[in-house]
Amino acid sequence: MSNQNNLIHARSGRLLLKEFPKLKEQLYKGHLWNKSYYLETVGNISKDTVKQYIENQKSK
C-alpha cells in the first residue's frame, strides 16, 4: 500500500471514529481498514447515478 493510501486511511479513520465512537466496537480487532481494496470503473454514467446506487446499498 502506498504512503498516500496510508495517510488517507489514517486521517479518514480518525475522523470516522471521532464522529462515530461506537463504530470501533463493531470492528475486527478495532481496525477500520485492511490492506486490500476494491476498485471499479463505472463507465459513462452520472455521479448522481453512482451516488444513488451507493445509498441503495445501505438498505440491503
mmCIF file of C-alpha atoms in Angstrom, residues 5-56:
data_model
loop_
_atom_site.group_PDB
_atom_site.id
_atom_site.type_symbol
_atom_site.label_atom_id
_atom_site.label_comp_id
_atom_site.label_asym_id
_atom_site.label_seq_id
_atom_site.Cartn_x
_atom_site.Cartn_y
_atom_site.Cartn_z
ATOM 1 C CA ASN A 5 -3.128 5.459 0.878
ATOM 2 C CA ASN A 6 -1.785 5.094 4.407
ATOM 3 C CA LEU A 7 -2.302 8.807 5.032
ATOM 4 C CA ILE A 8 -5.826 8.721 3.626
ATOM 5 C CA HIS A 9 -6.716 5.694 5.751
ATOM 6 C CA ALA A 10 -5.208 7.185 8.906
ATOM 7 C CA ARG A 11 -6.905 10.554 8.549
ATOM 8 C CA SER A 12 -10.289 9.235 7.436
ATOM 9 C CA GLY A 13 -10.197 6.573 10.151
ATOM 10 C CA ARG A 14 -9.524 9.119 12.882
ATOM 11 C CA LEU A 15 -12.341 11.336 11.620
ATOM 12 C CA LEU A 16 -14.823 8.462 11.376
ATOM 13 C CA LEU A 17 -14.016 7.098 14.818
ATOM 14 C CA LYS A 18 -14.172 10.575 16.331
ATOM 15 C CA GLU A 19 -17.625 11.161 14.844
ATOM 16 C CA PHE A 20 -18.864 7.601 15.415
ATOM 17 C CA PRO A 21 -17.071 6.220 18.522
ATOM 18 C CA LYS A 22 -19.372 3.175 18.789
ATOM 19 C CA LEU A 23 -18.125 2.059 15.386
ATOM 20 C CA LYS A 24 -14.912 0.797 16.973
ATOM 21 C CA GLU A 25 -16.897 -1.814 18.944
ATOM 22 C CA GLN A 26 -18.098 -3.367 15.676
ATOM 23 C CA LEU A 27 -14.675 -3.575 14.037
ATOM 24 C CA TYR A 28 -12.452 -6.632 13.830
ATOM 25 C CA LYS A 29 -9.676 -6.067 16.378
ATOM 26 C CA GLY A 30 -10.585 -2.366 16.364
ATOM 27 C CA HIS A 31 -9.195 -1.838 12.861
ATOM 28 C CA LEU A 32 -11.178 0.223 10.384
ATOM 29 C CA TRP A 33 -9.147 -0.550 7.260
ATOM 30 C CA ASN A 34 -7.383 -3.597 5.921
ATOM 31 C CA LYS A 35 -4.617 -3.752 3.325
ATOM 32 C CA SER A 36 -6.880 -4.797 0.463
ATOM 33 C CA TYR A 37 -9.159 -2.568 -1.535
ATOM 34 C CA TYR A 38 -11.740 -2.758 -4.299
ATOM 35 C CA LEU A 39 -11.722 -0.550 -7.343
ATOM 36 C CA GLU A 40 -14.364 -0.437 -10.039
ATOM 37 C CA THR A 41 -14.876 1.807 -13.012
ATOM 38 C CA VAL A 42 -18.425 2.910 -13.692
ATOM 39 C CA GLY A 43 -18.238 3.833 -17.359
ATOM 40 C CA ASN A 44 -20.226 6.693 -18.773
ATOM 41 C CA ILE A 45 -22.845 7.294 -16.076
ATOM 42 C CA SER A 46 -23.531 10.307 -13.934
ATOM 43 C CA LYS A 47 -22.200 10.943 -10.465
ATOM 44 C CA ASP A 48 -25.808 11.103 -9.244
ATOM 45 C CA THR A 49 -26.468 7.573 -10.535
ATOM 46 C CA VAL A 50 -23.438 6.254 -8.648
ATOM 47 C CA LYS A 51 -24.464 8.137 -5.516
ATOM 48 C CA GLN A 52 -27.996 6.705 -5.715
ATOM 49 C CA TYR A 53 -26.597 3.180 -6.145
ATOM 50 C CA ILE A 54 -24.407 3.579 -3.045
ATOM 51 C CA GLU A 55 -27.314 4.919 -1.000
ATOM 52 C CA ASN A 56 -29.460 1.950 -2.091
#
